[in-house]
mmCIF file of C-alpha atoms in Angstrom:
data_model
loop_
_atom_site.group_PDB
_atom_site.id
_atom_site.type_symbol
_atom_site.label_atom_id
_atom_site.label_comp_id
_atom_site.label_asym_id
_atom_site.label_seq_id
_atom_site.Cartn_x
_atom_site.Cartn_y
_atom_site.Cartn_z
ATOM 1 C CA GLN A 12 14.924 -2.864 -1.423
ATOM 2 C CA SER A 13 15.265 0.701 -0.121
ATOM 3 C CA ALA A 14 12.273 2.989 0.221
ATOM 4 C CA LEU A 15 11.740 5.542 -2.513
ATOM 5 C CA THR A 16 12.697 9.084 -1.490
ATOM 6 C CA GLN A 17 10.062 11.753 -0.966
ATOM 7 C CA PRO A 18 10.343 15.131 0.806
ATOM 8 C CA PRO A 19 8.854 14.960 4.316
ATOM 9 C CA SER A 20 6.568 17.913 3.709
ATOM 10 C CA ALA A 21 5.066 20.185 1.076
ATOM 11 C CA SER A 22 2.590 23.024 1.299
ATOM 12 C CA GLY A 23 0.545 25.471 -0.701
ATOM 13 C CA SER A 24 -2.283 27.929 -0.371
ATOM 14 C CA PRO A 25 -5.818 27.079 -1.455
ATOM 15 C CA GLY A 26 -6.081 27.178 -5.224
ATOM 16 C CA GLN A 27 -2.349 26.778 -5.748
ATOM 17 C CA SER A 28 -0.493 23.695 -6.960
ATOM 18 C CA VAL A 29 1.963 21.458 -5.162
ATOM 19 C CA THR A 30 4.261 18.880 -6.750
ATOM 20 C CA ILE A 31 5.709 15.933 -4.835
ATOM 21 C CA PRO A 32 8.762 14.145 -6.282
ATOM 22 C CA CYS A 33 9.433 10.448 -5.703
ATOM 23 C CA THR A 34 12.996 9.406 -6.451
ATOM 24 C CA GLY A 35 14.109 5.843 -6.961
ATOM 25 C CA THR A 36 16.538 3.971 -9.161
ATOM 26 C CA SER A 37 16.620 2.224 -12.509
ATOM 27 C CA SER A 38 15.564 -0.947 -10.642
ATOM 28 C CA ASP A 39 12.246 0.487 -9.572
ATOM 29 C CA VAL A 40 10.813 3.840 -10.728
ATOM 30 C CA GLY A 41 13.072 4.071 -13.766
ATOM 31 C CA GLY A 42 12.618 0.467 -14.773
ATOM 32 C CA TYR A 43 8.843 0.180 -14.918
ATOM 33 C CA ASN A 44 5.859 2.343 -15.796
ATOM 34 C CA TYR A 45 4.164 1.023 -12.684
ATOM 35 C CA VAL A 46 4.285 3.933 -10.280
ATOM 36 C CA SER A 47 1.223 4.542 -8.134
ATOM 37 C CA TRP A 48 0.277 7.210 -5.607
ATOM 38 C CA TYR A 49 -1.824 6.987 -2.450
ATOM 39 C CA GLN A 50 -3.526 9.600 -0.287
ATOM 40 C CA GLN A 51 -3.905 8.883 3.420
ATOM 41 C CA HIS A 52 -5.840 11.032 5.834
ATOM 42 C CA PRO A 53 -5.020 10.692 9.570
ATOM 43 C CA GLY A 54 -6.363 7.469 11.041
ATOM 44 C CA LYS A 55 -7.657 6.267 7.684
ATOM 45 C CA ALA A 56 -6.617 3.658 5.161
ATOM 46 C CA PRO A 57 -4.665 4.767 2.093
ATOM 47 C CA LYS A 58 -6.594 5.505 -1.088
ATOM 48 C CA LEU A 59 -5.265 4.948 -4.618
ATOM 49 C CA ILE A 60 -5.218 8.202 -6.606
ATOM 50 C CA ILE A 61 -2.788 7.462 -9.478
ATOM 51 C CA TYR A 62 -1.677 4.198 -11.092
ATOM 52 C CA GLU A 63 0.579 3.359 -14.044
ATOM 53 C CA VAL A 64 2.386 6.700 -13.553
ATOM 54 C CA SER A 65 -0.421 8.969 -14.736
ATOM 55 C CA LYS A 66 -3.794 7.186 -14.796
ATOM 56 C CA ARG A 67 -6.578 8.145 -12.402
ATOM 57 C CA PRO A 68 -9.065 5.639 -10.968
ATOM 58 C CA SER A 69 -12.721 6.423 -11.434
ATOM 59 C CA GLY A 70 -13.859 9.139 -9.047
ATOM 60 C CA VAL A 71 -10.455 10.756 -8.509
ATOM 61 C CA PRO A 72 -10.570 14.447 -9.554
ATOM 62 C CA ASP A 73 -8.421 15.542 -12.475
ATOM 63 C CA ARG A 74 -6.730 17.977 -10.090
ATOM 64 C CA PHE A 75 -4.471 15.018 -9.325
ATOM 65 C CA SER A 76 -1.923 14.201 -12.019
ATOM 66 C CA GLY A 77 1.181 12.051 -12.259
ATOM 67 C CA SER A 78 4.272 11.976 -14.406
ATOM 68 C CA LYS A 79 7.711 10.375 -14.594
ATOM 69 C CA SER A 80 11.121 11.322 -15.907
ATOM 70 C CA GLY A 81 13.971 8.877 -15.552
ATOM 71 C CA ASN A 82 14.167 7.612 -11.977
ATOM 72 C CA THR A 83 11.852 10.290 -10.560
ATOM 73 C CA ALA A 84 8.076 10.226 -10.547
ATOM 74 C CA SER A 85 5.963 13.203 -9.515
ATOM 75 C CA LEU A 86 2.465 13.860 -8.227
ATOM 76 C CA THR A 87 0.931 17.273 -8.820
ATOM 77 C CA VAL A 88 -2.121 18.451 -6.933
ATOM 78 C CA SER A 89 -3.644 21.480 -8.627
ATOM 79 C CA GLY A 90 -6.263 23.835 -7.206
ATOM 80 C CA LEU A 91 -5.436 22.841 -3.636
ATOM 81 C CA GLN A 92 -8.403 22.329 -1.356
ATOM 82 C CA GLY A 93 -8.614 21.801 2.373
ATOM 83 C CA ASP A 94 -9.383 18.113 1.998
ATOM 84 C CA ASP A 95 -6.129 17.621 0.095
ATOM 85 C CA GLU A 96 -4.307 18.010 3.407
ATOM 86 C CA ALA A 97 -3.037 14.464 3.933
ATOM 87 C CA ASP A 98 -0.038 12.167 3.649
ATOM 88 C CA TYR A 99 0.909 11.060 0.141
ATOM 89 C CA TYR A 100 2.913 7.957 -0.718
ATOM 90 C CA CYS A 101 4.347 6.803 -4.005
ATOM 91 C CA SER A 102 4.920 3.153 -4.806
ATOM 92 C CA SER A 103 6.749 1.308 -7.551
ATOM 93 C CA TYR A 104 6.759 -2.230 -8.858
ATOM 94 C CA VAL A 105 10.272 -3.683 -8.518
ATOM 95 C CA GLY A 106 9.853 -6.989 -10.296
ATOM 96 C CA ILE A 107 8.981 -10.552 -9.254
ATOM 97 C CA ASN A 108 5.679 -9.326 -7.839
ATOM 98 C CA ASN A 109 7.453 -7.154 -5.251
ATOM 99 C CA TYR A 110 6.729 -3.514 -4.479
ATOM 100 C CA VAL A 111 8.357 -0.621 -2.629
ATOM 101 C CA PHE A 112 6.767 2.494 -1.140
ATOM 102 C CA GLY A 113 8.085 5.998 -0.791
ATOM 103 C CA THR A 114 8.935 7.618 2.529
ATOM 104 C CA GLY A 115 5.788 9.732 2.430
ATOM 105 C CA THR A 116 5.034 13.445 2.155
ATOM 106 C CA THR A 117 2.718 15.438 4.391
ATOM 107 C CA VAL A 118 0.866 18.092 2.421
ATOM 108 C CA THR A 119 -0.327 21.147 4.334
ATOM 109 C CA VAL A 120 -2.860 23.578 2.914
ATOM 110 C CA LEU A 121 -1.883 26.966 4.291
ATOM 111 C CA GLU B 28 -19.020 -2.115 -3.468
ATOM 112 C CA VAL B 29 -15.611 -3.603 -2.755
ATOM 113 C CA GLN B 30 -15.107 -4.285 0.937
ATOM 114 C CA LEU B 31 -12.075 -5.677 2.753
ATOM 115 C CA VAL B 32 -12.327 -6.337 6.475
ATOM 116 C CA GLU B 33 -9.293 -7.417 8.496
ATOM 117 C CA SER B 34 -9.491 -9.304 11.775
ATOM 118 C CA GLY B 35 -7.187 -11.156 14.142
ATOM 119 C CA GLY B 36 -4.947 -8.356 15.335
ATOM 120 C CA GLY B 37 -3.889 -8.030 18.960
ATOM 121 C CA LEU B 38 -1.081 -8.154 21.485
ATOM 122 C CA VAL B 39 1.474 -10.963 21.273
ATOM 123 C CA GLN B 40 4.790 -11.603 22.973
ATOM 124 C CA PRO B 41 8.057 -11.599 21.039
ATOM 125 C CA GLY B 42 8.547 -14.975 19.426
ATOM 126 C CA GLY B 43 4.820 -15.625 19.365
ATOM 127 C CA SER B 44 2.388 -16.162 16.502
ATOM 128 C CA LEU B 45 -0.697 -14.401 15.179
ATOM 129 C CA ARG B 46 -3.056 -15.061 12.291
ATOM 130 C CA LEU B 47 -4.628 -12.186 10.395
ATOM 131 C CA SER B 48 -7.655 -12.682 8.176
ATOM 132 C CA CYS B 49 -9.194 -10.472 5.511
ATOM 133 C CA ALA B 50 -12.794 -11.019 4.444
ATOM 134 C CA ALA B 51 -13.471 -9.783 0.924
ATOM 135 C CA SER B 52 -16.788 -8.929 -0.690
ATOM 136 C CA GLY B 53 -18.194 -6.971 -3.593
ATOM 137 C CA PHE B 54 -15.947 -8.471 -6.277
ATOM 138 C CA THR B 55 -14.882 -11.840 -7.696
ATOM 139 C CA PHE B 56 -12.132 -12.599 -5.202
ATOM 140 C CA SER B 57 -10.536 -15.422 -7.191
ATOM 141 C CA TYR B 58 -9.724 -13.076 -10.087
ATOM 142 C CA TYR B 59 -7.416 -10.758 -8.139
ATOM 143 C CA GLY B 60 -4.002 -10.733 -6.588
ATOM 144 C CA MET B 61 -4.121 -9.775 -2.912
ATOM 145 C CA TYR B 62 -1.584 -8.113 -0.662
ATOM 146 C CA TRP B 63 -0.637 -7.185 2.881
ATOM 147 C CA VAL B 64 0.853 -3.770 3.589
ATOM 148 C CA ARG B 65 1.841 -2.565 7.069
ATOM 149 C CA GLN B 66 2.400 0.769 8.747
ATOM 150 C CA ALA B 67 4.131 1.287 12.072
ATOM 151 C CA THR B 68 2.745 4.127 14.167
ATOM 152 C CA GLY B 69 3.851 7.457 12.737
ATOM 153 C CA LYS B 70 5.797 5.739 9.947
ATOM 154 C CA GLY B 71 5.350 5.059 6.253
ATOM 155 C CA LEU B 72 3.777 2.220 4.332
ATOM 156 C CA GLU B 73 5.692 -1.012 3.829
ATOM 157 C CA TRP B 74 4.794 -3.806 1.396
ATOM 158 C CA VAL B 75 4.822 -7.130 3.263
ATOM 159 C CA SER B 76 3.503 -9.927 1.071
ATOM 160 C CA GLY B 77 1.400 -10.766 -1.945
ATOM 161 C CA ILE B 78 -0.391 -13.712 -3.521
ATOM 162 C CA THR B 79 -1.440 -13.920 -7.150
ATOM 163 C CA ASN B 80 -4.821 -15.172 -8.308
ATOM 164 C CA ALA B 81 -3.006 -18.400 -9.216
ATOM 165 C CA GLY B 82 -1.688 -18.794 -5.670
ATOM 166 C CA ASP B 83 1.954 -17.793 -6.193
ATOM 167 C CA THR B 84 3.325 -16.080 -3.093
ATOM 168 C CA TYR B 85 5.865 -13.296 -2.539
ATOM 169 C CA TYR B 86 7.419 -11.777 0.586
ATOM 170 C CA GLN B 87 9.453 -8.799 1.661
ATOM 171 C CA GLY B 88 12.893 -9.854 2.861
ATOM 172 C CA SER B 89 12.459 -9.214 6.579
ATOM 173 C CA VAL B 90 9.393 -11.467 6.853
ATOM 174 C CA LYS B 91 10.477 -14.271 4.534
ATOM 175 C CA GLY B 92 10.484 -17.576 6.387
ATOM 176 C CA ARG B 93 8.383 -16.180 9.241
ATOM 177 C CA PHE B 94 5.151 -15.062 7.531
ATOM 178 C CA THR B 95 2.923 -17.135 5.261
ATOM 179 C CA ILE B 96 0.254 -15.682 3.009
ATOM 180 C CA SER B 97 -2.591 -17.833 1.749
ATOM 181 C CA ARG B 98 -6.036 -17.514 0.248
ATOM 182 C CA GLU B 99 -9.246 -19.492 0.314
ATOM 183 C CA ASN B 100 -11.197 -18.494 -2.772
ATOM 184 C CA ALA B 101 -14.306 -20.434 -1.754
ATOM 185 C CA GLN B 102 -14.468 -18.349 1.421
ATOM 186 C CA ASN B 103 -13.353 -15.061 -0.207
ATOM 187 C CA SER B 104 -10.670 -14.957 2.434
ATOM 188 C CA LEU B 105 -7.027 -13.868 2.644
ATOM 189 C CA VAL B 106 -4.817 -14.964 5.531
ATOM 190 C CA LEU B 107 -1.441 -13.903 6.887
ATOM 191 C CA GLN B 108 0.089 -16.366 9.349
ATOM 192 C CA MET B 109 2.801 -14.578 11.315
ATOM 193 C CA ASN B 110 5.318 -16.614 13.331
ATOM 194 C CA SER B 111 8.451 -15.702 15.297
ATOM 195 C CA LEU B 112 7.128 -12.191 15.741
ATOM 196 C CA ARG B 113 9.502 -9.377 16.629
ATOM 197 C CA ALA B 114 8.998 -5.946 18.146
ATOM 198 C CA GLU B 115 9.681 -4.399 14.743
ATOM 199 C CA ASP B 116 6.649 -6.221 13.313
ATOM 200 C CA THR B 117 4.401 -3.967 15.417
ATOM 201 C CA ALA B 118 2.159 -2.090 12.968
ATOM 202 C CA VAL B 119 -1.267 -1.701 11.480
ATOM 203 C CA TYR B 120 -1.620 -4.391 8.827
ATOM 204 C CA TYR B 121 -3.750 -3.557 5.800
ATOM 205 C CA CYS B 122 -5.238 -6.019 3.365
ATOM 206 C CA ALA B 123 -5.295 -4.618 -0.185
ATOM 207 C CA ARG B 124 -6.626 -5.757 -3.539
ATOM 208 C CA GLY B 125 -4.224 -5.819 -6.460
ATOM 209 C CA GLY B 126 -5.019 -3.578 -9.389
ATOM 210 C CA ILE B 127 -2.751 -2.850 -12.357
ATOM 211 C CA ALA B 128 0.564 -2.956 -10.434
ATOM 212 C CA ALA B 129 -1.156 -0.982 -7.692
ATOM 213 C CA PHE B 130 -3.302 -1.501 -4.607
ATOM 214 C CA ASP B 131 -6.740 -0.322 -5.627
ATOM 215 C CA HIS B 132 -8.824 -1.052 -2.535
ATOM 216 C CA TRP B 133 -7.773 -1.240 1.109
ATOM 217 C CA GLY B 134 -9.247 -2.544 4.327
ATOM 218 C CA GLN B 135 -9.431 -0.482 7.499
ATOM 219 C CA GLY B 136 -6.421 -2.242 9.017
ATOM 220 C CA ALA B 137 -5.689 -4.501 11.996
ATOM 221 C CA LEU B 138 -3.277 -3.489 14.754
ATOM 222 C CA VAL B 139 -0.589 -5.992 15.697
ATOM 223 C CA THR B 140 1.461 -5.214 18.802
ATOM 224 C CA VAL B 141 4.489 -7.333 19.651
ATOM 225 C CA SER B 142 5.556 -6.652 23.217
ATOM 226 C CA SER B 143 6.343 -8.420 26.465
#
């Protein structure tokens, strides 16, 4: 199973929005509504911020939103803040209790 | 509060074995699927293995036949037995709780280094 494709980097100024695409195939992203997103600060464990394409766990600000169209899922971070500077990974269920992650995107707040 | 604490990481020679443990607390362990996810230094996340609450096990292709995941519900414990280790298995290994087709809580990670 190949990793999902994400751009290596994305950036925006404070208050702006940034959108991170996550491209897979009909066997993963396109085949299931089970895309999740994780935020990882340097030296820390990942944190779940979106599950089932667009749902937010309790405590995650509504500045984080997810969507999907065909084989591409997207994470949008609105109203960028300094603490949003981190690595972001998408993940998709691929069947038979297997999962695949994206290649990761480093978000820089300018 | 959900807590996951990994232990057992360290340095091992190629071809050697290592056993990782994950101590869970703050939730009813037996209700949840549990997973191992790894991350090589400076690299992305990689799903390694999972075990359902019923005990069914699943593995990523490169570790199948070498790694064994298990759980002891009475001890609230998850284990990853790693045999025939290779240099490319070097990574931080995270224990994660299964949510709705997602990993909703993570441990702090255990570093495994395979080197002679």
